[in-house]
mmCIF file of C-alpha atoms (C1' of nucleotides) in Angstrom:
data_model
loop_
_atom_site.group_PDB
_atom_site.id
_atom_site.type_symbol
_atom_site.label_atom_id
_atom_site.label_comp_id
_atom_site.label_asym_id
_atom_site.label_seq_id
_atom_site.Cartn_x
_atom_site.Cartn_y
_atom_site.Cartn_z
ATOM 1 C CA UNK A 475 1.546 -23.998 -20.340
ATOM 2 C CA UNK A 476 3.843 -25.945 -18.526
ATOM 3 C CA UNK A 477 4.297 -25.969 -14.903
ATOM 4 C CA UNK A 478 6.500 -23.240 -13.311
ATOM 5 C CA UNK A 479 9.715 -23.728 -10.981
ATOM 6 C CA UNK A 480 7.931 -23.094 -7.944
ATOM 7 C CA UNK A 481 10.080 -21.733 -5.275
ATOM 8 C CA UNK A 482 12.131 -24.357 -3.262
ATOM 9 C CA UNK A 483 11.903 -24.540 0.626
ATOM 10 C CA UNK A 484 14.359 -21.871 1.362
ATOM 11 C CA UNK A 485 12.695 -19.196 -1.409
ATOM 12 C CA UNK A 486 9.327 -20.148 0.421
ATOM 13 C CA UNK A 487 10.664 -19.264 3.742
ATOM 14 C CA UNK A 488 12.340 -16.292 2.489
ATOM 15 C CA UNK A 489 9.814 -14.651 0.562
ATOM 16 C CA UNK A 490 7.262 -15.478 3.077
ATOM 17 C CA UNK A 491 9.481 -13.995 5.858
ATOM 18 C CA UNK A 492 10.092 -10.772 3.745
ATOM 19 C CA UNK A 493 6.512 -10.215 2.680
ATOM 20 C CA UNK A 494 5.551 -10.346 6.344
ATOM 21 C CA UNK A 495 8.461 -8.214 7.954
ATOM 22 C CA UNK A 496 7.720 -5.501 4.927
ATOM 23 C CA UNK A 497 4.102 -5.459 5.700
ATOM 24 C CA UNK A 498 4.549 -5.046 9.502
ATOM 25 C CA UNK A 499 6.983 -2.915 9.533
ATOM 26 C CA UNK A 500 5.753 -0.558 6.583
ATOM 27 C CA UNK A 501 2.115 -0.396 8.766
ATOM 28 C CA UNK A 502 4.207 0.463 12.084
ATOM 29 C CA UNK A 503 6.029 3.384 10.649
ATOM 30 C CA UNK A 504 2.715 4.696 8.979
ATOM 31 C CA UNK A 505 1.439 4.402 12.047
ATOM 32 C CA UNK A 506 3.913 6.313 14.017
ATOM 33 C CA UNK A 507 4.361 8.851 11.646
ATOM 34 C CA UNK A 508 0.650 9.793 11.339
ATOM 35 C CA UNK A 509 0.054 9.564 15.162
ATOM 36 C CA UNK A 510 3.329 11.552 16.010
ATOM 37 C CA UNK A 511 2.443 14.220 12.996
ATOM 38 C CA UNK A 512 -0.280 13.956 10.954
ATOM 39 C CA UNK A 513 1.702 13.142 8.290
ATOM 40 C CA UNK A 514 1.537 9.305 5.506
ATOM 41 C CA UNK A 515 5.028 8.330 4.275
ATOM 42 C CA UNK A 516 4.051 9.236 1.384
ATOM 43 C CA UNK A 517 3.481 12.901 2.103
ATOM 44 C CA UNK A 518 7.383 12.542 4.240
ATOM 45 C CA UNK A 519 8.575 11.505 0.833
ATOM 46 C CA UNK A 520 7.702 14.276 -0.876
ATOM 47 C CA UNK A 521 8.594 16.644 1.702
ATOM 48 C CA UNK A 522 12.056 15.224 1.968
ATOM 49 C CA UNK A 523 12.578 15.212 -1.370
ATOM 50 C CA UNK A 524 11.411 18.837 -1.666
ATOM 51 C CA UNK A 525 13.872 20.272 1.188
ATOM 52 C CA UNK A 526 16.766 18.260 -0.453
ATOM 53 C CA UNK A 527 16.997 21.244 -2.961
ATOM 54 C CA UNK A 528 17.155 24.287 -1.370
ATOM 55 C CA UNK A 529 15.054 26.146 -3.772
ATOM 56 C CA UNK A 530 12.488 24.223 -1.861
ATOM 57 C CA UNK A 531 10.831 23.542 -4.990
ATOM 58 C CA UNK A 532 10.711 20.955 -8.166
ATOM 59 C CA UNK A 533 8.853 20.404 -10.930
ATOM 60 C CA UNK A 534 6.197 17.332 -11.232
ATOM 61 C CA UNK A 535 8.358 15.359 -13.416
ATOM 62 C CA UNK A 536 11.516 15.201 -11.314
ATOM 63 C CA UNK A 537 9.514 14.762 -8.233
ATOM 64 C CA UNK A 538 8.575 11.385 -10.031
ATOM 65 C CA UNK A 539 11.603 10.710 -11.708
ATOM 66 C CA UNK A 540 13.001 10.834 -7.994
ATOM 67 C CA UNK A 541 10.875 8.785 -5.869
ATOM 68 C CA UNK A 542 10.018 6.540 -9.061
ATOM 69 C CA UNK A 543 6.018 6.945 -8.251
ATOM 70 C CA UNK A 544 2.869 6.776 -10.942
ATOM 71 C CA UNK A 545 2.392 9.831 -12.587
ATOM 72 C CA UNK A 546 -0.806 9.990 -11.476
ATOM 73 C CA UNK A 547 -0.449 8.784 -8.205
ATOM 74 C CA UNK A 548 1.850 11.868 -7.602
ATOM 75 C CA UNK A 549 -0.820 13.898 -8.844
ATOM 76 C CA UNK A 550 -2.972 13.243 -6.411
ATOM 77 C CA UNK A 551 -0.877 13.424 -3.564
ATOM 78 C CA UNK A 552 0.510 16.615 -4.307
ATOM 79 C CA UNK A 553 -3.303 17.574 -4.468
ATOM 80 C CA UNK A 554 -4.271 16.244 -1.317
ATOM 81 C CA UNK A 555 -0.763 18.301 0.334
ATOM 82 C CA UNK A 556 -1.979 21.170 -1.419
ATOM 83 C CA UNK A 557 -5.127 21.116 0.215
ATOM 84 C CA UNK A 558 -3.263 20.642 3.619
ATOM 85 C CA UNK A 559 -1.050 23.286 2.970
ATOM 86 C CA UNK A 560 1.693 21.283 3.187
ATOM 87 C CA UNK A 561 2.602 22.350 -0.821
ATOM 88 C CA UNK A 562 2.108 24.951 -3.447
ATOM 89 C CA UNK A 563 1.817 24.990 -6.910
ATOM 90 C CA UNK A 564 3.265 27.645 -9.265
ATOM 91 C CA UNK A 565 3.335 28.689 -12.873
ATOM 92 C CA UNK A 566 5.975 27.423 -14.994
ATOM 93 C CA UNK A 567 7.543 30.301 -17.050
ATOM 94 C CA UNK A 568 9.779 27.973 -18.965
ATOM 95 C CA UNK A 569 7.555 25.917 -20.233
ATOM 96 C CA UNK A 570 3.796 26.472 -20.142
ATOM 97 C CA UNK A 571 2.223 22.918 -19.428
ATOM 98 C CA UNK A 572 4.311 22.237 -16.451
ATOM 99 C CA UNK A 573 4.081 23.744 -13.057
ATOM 100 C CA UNK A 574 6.522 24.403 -9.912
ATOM 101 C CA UNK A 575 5.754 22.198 -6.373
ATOM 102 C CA UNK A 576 6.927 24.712 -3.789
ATOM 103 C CA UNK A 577 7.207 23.664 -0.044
ATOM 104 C CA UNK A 578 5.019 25.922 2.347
ATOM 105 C CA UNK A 579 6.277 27.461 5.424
ATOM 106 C CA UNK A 580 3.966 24.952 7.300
ATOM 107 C CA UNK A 581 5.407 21.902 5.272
ATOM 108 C CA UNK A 582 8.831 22.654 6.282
ATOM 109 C CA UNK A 583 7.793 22.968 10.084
ATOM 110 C CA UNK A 584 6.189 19.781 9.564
ATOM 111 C CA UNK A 585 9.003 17.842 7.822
ATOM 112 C CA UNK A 586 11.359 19.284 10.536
ATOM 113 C CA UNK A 587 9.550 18.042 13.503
ATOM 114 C CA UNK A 588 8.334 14.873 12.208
ATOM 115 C CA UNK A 589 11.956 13.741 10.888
ATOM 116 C CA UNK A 590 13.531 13.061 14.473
ATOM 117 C CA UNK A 591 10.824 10.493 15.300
ATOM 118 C CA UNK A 592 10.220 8.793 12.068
ATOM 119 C CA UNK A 593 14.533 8.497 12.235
ATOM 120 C CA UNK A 594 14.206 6.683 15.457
ATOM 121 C CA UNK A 595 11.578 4.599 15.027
ATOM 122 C CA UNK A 596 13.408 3.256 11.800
ATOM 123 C CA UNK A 597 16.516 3.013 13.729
ATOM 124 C CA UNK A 598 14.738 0.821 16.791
ATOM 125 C CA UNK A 599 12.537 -1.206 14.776
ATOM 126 C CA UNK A 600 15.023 -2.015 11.468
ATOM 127 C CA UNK A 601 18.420 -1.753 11.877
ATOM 128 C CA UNK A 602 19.523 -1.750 15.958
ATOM 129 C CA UNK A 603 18.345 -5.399 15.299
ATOM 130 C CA UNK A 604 20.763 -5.786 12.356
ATOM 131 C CA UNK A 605 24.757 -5.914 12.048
ATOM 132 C CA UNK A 606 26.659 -4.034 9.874
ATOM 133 C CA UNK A 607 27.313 -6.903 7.652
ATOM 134 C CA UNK A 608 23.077 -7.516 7.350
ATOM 135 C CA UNK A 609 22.531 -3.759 6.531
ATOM 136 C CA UNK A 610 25.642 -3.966 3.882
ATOM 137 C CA UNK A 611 24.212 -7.333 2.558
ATOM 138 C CA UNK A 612 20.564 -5.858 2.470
ATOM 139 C CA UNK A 613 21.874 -2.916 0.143
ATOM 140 C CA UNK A 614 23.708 -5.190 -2.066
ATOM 141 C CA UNK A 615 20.334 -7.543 -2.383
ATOM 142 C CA UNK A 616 18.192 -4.358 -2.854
ATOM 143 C CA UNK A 617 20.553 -3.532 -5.725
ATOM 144 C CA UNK A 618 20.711 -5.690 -7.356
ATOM 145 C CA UNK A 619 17.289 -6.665 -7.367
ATOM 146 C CA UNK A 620 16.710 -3.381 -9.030
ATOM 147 C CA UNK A 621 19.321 -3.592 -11.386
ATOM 148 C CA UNK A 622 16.976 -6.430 -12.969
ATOM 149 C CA UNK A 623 13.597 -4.805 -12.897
ATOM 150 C CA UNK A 624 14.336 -1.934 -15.783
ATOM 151 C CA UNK B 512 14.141 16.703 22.680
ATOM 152 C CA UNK B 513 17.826 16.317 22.070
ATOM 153 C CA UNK B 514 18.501 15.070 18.000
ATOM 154 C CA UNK B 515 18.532 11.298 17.200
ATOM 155 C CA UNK B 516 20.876 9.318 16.410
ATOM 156 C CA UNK B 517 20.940 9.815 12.497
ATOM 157 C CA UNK B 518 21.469 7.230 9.979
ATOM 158 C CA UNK B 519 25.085 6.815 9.122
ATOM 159 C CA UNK B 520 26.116 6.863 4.904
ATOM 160 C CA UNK B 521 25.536 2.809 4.674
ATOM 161 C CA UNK B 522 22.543 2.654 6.455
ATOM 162 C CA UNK B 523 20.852 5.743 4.705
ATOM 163 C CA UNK B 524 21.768 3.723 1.252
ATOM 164 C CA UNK B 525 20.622 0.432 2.415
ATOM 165 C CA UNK B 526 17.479 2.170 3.687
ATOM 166 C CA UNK B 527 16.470 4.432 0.522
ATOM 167 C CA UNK B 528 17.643 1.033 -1.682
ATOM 168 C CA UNK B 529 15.365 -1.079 0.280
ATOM 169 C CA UNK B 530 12.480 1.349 0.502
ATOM 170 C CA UNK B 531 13.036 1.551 -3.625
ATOM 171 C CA UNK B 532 12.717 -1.886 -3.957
ATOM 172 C CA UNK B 533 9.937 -3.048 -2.190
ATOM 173 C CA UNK B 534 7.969 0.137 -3.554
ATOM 174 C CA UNK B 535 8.879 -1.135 -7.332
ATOM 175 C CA UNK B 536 8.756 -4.706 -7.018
ATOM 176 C CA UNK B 537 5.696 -5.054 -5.146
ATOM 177 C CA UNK B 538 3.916 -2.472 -7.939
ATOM 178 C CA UNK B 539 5.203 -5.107 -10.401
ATOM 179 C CA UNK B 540 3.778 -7.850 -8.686
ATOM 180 C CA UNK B 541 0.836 -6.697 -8.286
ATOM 181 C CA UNK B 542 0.451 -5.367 -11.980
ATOM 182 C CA UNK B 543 1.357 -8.836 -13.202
ATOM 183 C CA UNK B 544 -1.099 -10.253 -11.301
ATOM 184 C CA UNK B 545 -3.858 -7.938 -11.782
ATOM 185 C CA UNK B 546 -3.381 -8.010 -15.528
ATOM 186 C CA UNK B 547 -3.280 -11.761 -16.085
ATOM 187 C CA UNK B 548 -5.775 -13.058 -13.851
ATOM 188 C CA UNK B 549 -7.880 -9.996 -12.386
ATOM 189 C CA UNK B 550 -6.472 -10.869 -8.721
ATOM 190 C CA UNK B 551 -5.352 -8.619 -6.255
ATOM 191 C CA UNK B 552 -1.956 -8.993 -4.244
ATOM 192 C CA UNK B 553 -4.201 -9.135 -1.584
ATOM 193 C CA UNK B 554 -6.948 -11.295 -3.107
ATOM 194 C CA UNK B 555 -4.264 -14.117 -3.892
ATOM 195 C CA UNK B 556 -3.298 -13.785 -0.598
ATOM 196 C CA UNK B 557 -6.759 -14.605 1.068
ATOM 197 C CA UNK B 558 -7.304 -17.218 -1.483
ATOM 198 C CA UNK B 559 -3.939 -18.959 -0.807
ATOM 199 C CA UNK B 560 -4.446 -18.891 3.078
ATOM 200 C CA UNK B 561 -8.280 -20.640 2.255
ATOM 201 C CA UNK B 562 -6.864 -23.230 0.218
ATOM 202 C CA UNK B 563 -4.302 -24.360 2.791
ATOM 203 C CA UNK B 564 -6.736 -26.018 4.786
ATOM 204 C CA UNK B 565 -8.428 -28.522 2.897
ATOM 205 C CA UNK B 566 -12.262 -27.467 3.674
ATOM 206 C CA UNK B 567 -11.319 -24.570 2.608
ATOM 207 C CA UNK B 568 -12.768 -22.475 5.062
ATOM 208 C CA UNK B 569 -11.640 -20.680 7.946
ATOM 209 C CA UNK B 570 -13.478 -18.498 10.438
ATOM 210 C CA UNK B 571 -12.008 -14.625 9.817
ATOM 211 C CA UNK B 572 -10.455 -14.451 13.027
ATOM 212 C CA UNK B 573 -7.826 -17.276 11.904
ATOM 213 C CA UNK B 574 -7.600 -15.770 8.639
ATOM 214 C CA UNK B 575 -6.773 -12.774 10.146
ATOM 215 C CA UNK B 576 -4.130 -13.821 12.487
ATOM 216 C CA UNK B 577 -2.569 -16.086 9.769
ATOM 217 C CA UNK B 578 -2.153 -12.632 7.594
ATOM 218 C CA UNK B 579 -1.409 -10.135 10.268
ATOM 219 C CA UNK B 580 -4.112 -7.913 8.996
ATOM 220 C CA UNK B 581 -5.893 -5.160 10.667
ATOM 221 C CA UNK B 582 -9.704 -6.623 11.426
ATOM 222 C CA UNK B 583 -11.202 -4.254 9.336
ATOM 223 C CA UNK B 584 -8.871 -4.869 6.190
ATOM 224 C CA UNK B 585 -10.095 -8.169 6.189
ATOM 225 C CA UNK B 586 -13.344 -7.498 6.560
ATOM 226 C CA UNK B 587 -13.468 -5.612 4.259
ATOM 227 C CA UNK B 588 -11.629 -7.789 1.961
ATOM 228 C CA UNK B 589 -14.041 -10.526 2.532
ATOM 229 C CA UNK B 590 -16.810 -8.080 1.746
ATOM 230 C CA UNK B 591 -15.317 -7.102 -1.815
ATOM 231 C CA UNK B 592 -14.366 -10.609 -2.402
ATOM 232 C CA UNK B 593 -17.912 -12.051 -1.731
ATOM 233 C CA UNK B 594 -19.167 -9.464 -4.018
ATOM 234 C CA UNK B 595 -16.862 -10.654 -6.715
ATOM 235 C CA UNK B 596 -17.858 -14.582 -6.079
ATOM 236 C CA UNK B 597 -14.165 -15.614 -4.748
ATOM 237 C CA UNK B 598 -15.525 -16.568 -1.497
ATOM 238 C CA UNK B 599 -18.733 -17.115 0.949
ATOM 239 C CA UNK B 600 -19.887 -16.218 3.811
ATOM 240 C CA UNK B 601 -21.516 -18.780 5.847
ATOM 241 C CA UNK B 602 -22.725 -19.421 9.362
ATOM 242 C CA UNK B 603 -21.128 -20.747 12.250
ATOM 243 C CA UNK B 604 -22.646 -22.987 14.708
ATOM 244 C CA UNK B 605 -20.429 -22.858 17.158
ATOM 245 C CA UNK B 606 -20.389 -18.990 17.804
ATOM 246 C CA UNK B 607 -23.691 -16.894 17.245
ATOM 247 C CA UNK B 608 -21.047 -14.119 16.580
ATOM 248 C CA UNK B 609 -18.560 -15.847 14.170
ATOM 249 C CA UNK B 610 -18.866 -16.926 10.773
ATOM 250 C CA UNK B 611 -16.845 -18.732 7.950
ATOM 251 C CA UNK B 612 -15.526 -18.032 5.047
ATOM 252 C CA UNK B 613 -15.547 -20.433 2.401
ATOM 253 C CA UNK B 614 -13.719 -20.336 -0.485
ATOM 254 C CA UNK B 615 -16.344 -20.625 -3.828
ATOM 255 C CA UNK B 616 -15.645 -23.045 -6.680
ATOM 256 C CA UNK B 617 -14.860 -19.606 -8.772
ATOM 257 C CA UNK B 618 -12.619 -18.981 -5.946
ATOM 258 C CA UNK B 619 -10.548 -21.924 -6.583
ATOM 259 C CA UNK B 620 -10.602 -21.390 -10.856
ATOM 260 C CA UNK B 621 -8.481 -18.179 -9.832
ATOM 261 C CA UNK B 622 -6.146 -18.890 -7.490
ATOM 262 C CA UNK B 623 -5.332 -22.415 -9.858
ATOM 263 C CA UNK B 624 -4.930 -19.906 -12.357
ATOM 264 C CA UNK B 625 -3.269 -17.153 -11.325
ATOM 265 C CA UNK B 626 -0.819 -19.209 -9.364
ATOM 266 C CA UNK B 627 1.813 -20.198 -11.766
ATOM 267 C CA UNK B 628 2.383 -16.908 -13.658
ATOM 268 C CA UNK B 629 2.991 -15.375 -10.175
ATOM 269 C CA UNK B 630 5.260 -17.233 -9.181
ATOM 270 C CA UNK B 631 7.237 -16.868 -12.114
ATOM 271 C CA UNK B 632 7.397 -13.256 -11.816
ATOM 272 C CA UNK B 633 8.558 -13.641 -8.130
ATOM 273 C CA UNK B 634 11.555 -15.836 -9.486
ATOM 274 C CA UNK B 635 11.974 -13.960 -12.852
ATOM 275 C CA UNK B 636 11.573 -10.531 -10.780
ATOM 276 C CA UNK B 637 13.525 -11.517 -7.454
ATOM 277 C CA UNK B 638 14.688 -14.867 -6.666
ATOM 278 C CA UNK B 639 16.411 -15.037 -10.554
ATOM 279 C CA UNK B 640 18.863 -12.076 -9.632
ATOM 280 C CA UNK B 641 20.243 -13.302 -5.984
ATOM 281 C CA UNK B 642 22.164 -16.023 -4.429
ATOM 282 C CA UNK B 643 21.688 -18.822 -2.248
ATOM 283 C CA UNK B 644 23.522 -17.095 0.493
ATOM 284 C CA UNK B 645 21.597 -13.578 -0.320
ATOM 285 C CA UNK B 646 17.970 -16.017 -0.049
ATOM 286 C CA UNK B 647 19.403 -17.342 3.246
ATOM 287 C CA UNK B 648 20.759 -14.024 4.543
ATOM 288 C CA UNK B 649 17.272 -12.437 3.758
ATOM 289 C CA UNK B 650 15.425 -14.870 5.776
ATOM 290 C CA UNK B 651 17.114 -13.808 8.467
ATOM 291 C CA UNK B 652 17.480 -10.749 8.406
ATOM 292 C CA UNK B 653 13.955 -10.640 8.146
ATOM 293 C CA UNK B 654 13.017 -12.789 10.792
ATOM 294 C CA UNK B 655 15.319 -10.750 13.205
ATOM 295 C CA UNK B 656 13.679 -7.733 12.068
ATOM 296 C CA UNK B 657 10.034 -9.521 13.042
ATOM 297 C CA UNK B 658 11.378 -10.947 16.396
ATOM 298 C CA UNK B 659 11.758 -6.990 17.532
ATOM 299 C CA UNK B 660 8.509 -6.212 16.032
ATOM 300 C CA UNK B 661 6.148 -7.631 18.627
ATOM 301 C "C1'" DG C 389 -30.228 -15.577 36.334
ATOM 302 C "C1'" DC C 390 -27.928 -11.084 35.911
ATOM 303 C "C1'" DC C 391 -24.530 -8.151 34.906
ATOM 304 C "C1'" DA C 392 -19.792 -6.728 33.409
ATOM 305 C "C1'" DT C 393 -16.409 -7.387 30.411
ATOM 306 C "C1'" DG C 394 -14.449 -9.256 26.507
ATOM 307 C "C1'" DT C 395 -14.425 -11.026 21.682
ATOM 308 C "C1'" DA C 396 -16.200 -11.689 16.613
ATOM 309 C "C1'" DG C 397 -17.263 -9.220 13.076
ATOM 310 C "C1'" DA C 398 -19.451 -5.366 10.097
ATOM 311 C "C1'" DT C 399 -19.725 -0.604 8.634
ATOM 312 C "C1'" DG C 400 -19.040 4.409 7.219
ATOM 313 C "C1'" DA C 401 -15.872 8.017 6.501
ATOM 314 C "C1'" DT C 402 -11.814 9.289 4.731
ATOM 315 C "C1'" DG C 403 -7.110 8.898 2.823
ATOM 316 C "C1'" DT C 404 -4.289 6.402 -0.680
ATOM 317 C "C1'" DG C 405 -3.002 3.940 -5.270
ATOM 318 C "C1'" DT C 406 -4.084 2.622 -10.160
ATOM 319 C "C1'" DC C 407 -6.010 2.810 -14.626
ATOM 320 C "C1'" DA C 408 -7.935 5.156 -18.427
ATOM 321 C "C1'" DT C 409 -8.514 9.249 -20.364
ATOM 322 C "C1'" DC C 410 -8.298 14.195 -21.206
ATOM 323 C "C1'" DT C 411 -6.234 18.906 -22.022
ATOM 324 C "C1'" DA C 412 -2.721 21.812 -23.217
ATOM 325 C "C1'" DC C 413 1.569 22.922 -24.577
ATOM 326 C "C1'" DT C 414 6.314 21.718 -27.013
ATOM 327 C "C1'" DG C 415 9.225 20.878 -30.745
ATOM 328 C "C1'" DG C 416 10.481 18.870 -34.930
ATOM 329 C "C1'" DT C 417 9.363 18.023 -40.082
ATOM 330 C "C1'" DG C 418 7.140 19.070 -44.333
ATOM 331 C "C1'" DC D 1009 3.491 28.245 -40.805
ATOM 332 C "C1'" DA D 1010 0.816 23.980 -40.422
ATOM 333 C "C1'" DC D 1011 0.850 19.750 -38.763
ATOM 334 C "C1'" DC D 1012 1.690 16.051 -35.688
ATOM 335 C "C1'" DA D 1013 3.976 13.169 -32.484
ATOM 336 C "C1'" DG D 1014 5.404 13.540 -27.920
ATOM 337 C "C1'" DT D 1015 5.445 15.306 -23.092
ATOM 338 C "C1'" DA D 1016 3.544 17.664 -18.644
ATOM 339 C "C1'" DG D 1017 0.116 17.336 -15.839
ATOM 340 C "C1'" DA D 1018 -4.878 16.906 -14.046
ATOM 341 C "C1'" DT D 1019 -9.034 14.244 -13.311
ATOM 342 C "C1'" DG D 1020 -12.818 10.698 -12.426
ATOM 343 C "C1'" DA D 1021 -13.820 6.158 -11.266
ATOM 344 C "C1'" DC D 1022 -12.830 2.567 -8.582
ATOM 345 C "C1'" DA D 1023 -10.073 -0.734 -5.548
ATOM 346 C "C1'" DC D 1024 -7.674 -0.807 -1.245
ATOM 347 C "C1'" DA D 1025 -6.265 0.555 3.843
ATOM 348 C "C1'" DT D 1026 -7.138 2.687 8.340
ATOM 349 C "C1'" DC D 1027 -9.648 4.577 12.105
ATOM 350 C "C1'" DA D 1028 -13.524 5.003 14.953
ATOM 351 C "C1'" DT D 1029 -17.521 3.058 16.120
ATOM 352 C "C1'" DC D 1030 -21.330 -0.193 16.428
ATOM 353 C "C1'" DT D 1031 -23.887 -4.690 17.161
ATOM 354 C "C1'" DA D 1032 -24.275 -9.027 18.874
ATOM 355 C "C1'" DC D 1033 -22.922 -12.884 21.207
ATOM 356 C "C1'" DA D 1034 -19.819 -15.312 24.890
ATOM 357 C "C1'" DT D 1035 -18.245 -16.017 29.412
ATOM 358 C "C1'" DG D 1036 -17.087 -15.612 34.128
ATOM 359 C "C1'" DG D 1037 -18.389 -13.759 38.863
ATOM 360 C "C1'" DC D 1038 -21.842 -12.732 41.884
#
DNA sequence: GCCATGTAGATGATGTGTCATCTACTGGTG
DNA sequence: CACCAGTAGATGACACATCATCTACATGGC
């Protein structure tokens, strides 16, 4: 095997500089979140995604197909809310292997009072430190990106 | 509490693209690197931080600050890693509480290893895809973001 | 020297993510 | 209808992350 490109200085500084902003700022708004509401990201995800239909209720599969997460790893989060409360899970008339993921009453309240803070924070730590050009370039880069990873 | 400021269409896009993103690429990342050399994301970066310094050791408290890690993530890195060979624990003489960690001949096998084929992926996954001006833009963007982090 | 306070680091409990594997149902083909 | 490939989802084992807490040593003030 031959030796790779390695990055050049300005990839280096880049990539380091992303890696560490993504880690910080991914740990502060866990950390918010939790402390403000007892609630991961990972559990807003799902709630957000859940109220976005207002049946208030999808099935496994489009839940992943949505927030692009492990099969498995959905599974077990939507065990854990269960356990919380935070979820239900229903019967599946339609077809008899699946199954229904139904917000609770107490999921809602909790997506509803922990969206206003988890907004803010992202506002004051991402983008009032950005201008509208960063934020437009920073979609096009996230893109794109994506375009090339399917 | 009166309702936050919301975010507005671009910067709800840029956010959920840039969320998406970092969520898929590093899973990819750390797949590849799992797979082809039995490191962890977090592994290589321990190891890489060790081998900067030519003795290859470093007492956990520098470690730490180099990584911005919680204390206890790195602890109990270490303690996993140790258990796995990649690294050593070892006195330190000049602080009855401190140690070093020294990174094991096995240690330095893996990270040799497992270096070129990730950093391929990071080019073939992210760097491949963008321009100069996106790489510059993204360095600072992300170094404005970490100036408002601390 | 003694004590208070601070710092280095480890540890246990618990929540989260991944992989491998399993069950059960669906839907098409003979 | 019998079969079989495929799909929906759950589960157990294990690695990783976070929080709270603990021990032990360092250091400065008296």
């Amino acid at each position: 095997m031959n030796s790779p490109r390695w990055l050049d200085a300005d990839e280096q500084r880049a990539w380091r500089a992303y890696l560490r902003m993504q880690g910080r700022l991914t740990a502060r708004l866990n950390r918010q979140l939790q402390a403000d509401s007892g609630l991961s990201l990972a559990d807003y995800d799902v709630l957000v995604h859940l109220t976005d239909r207002e049946e208030g209720r999808l099935r496994p599969y489009e839940l992943q197909r949505d927030l692009q997460w492990e099969q498995s790893r959905l599974s077990h989060q939507l065990t854990r809310m269960q356990r919380r409360g935070l979820v239900r899970r229903e019967e599946c008339a339609d077809d008899g292997r699946g199954a229904y993921i139904v917000i609770t009453e107490e999921g809602r309240r909790a997506i509803t009072a922990a969206a206003p803070g988890h907004v803010e924070t992202v506002r004051g730590l991402f983008f009032d430190g950005l201008t509208r050009d960063q934020v437009t370039a920073l979609e096009r880069l996230a893109t794109d990106v994506l375009d090339r990873l399917d």
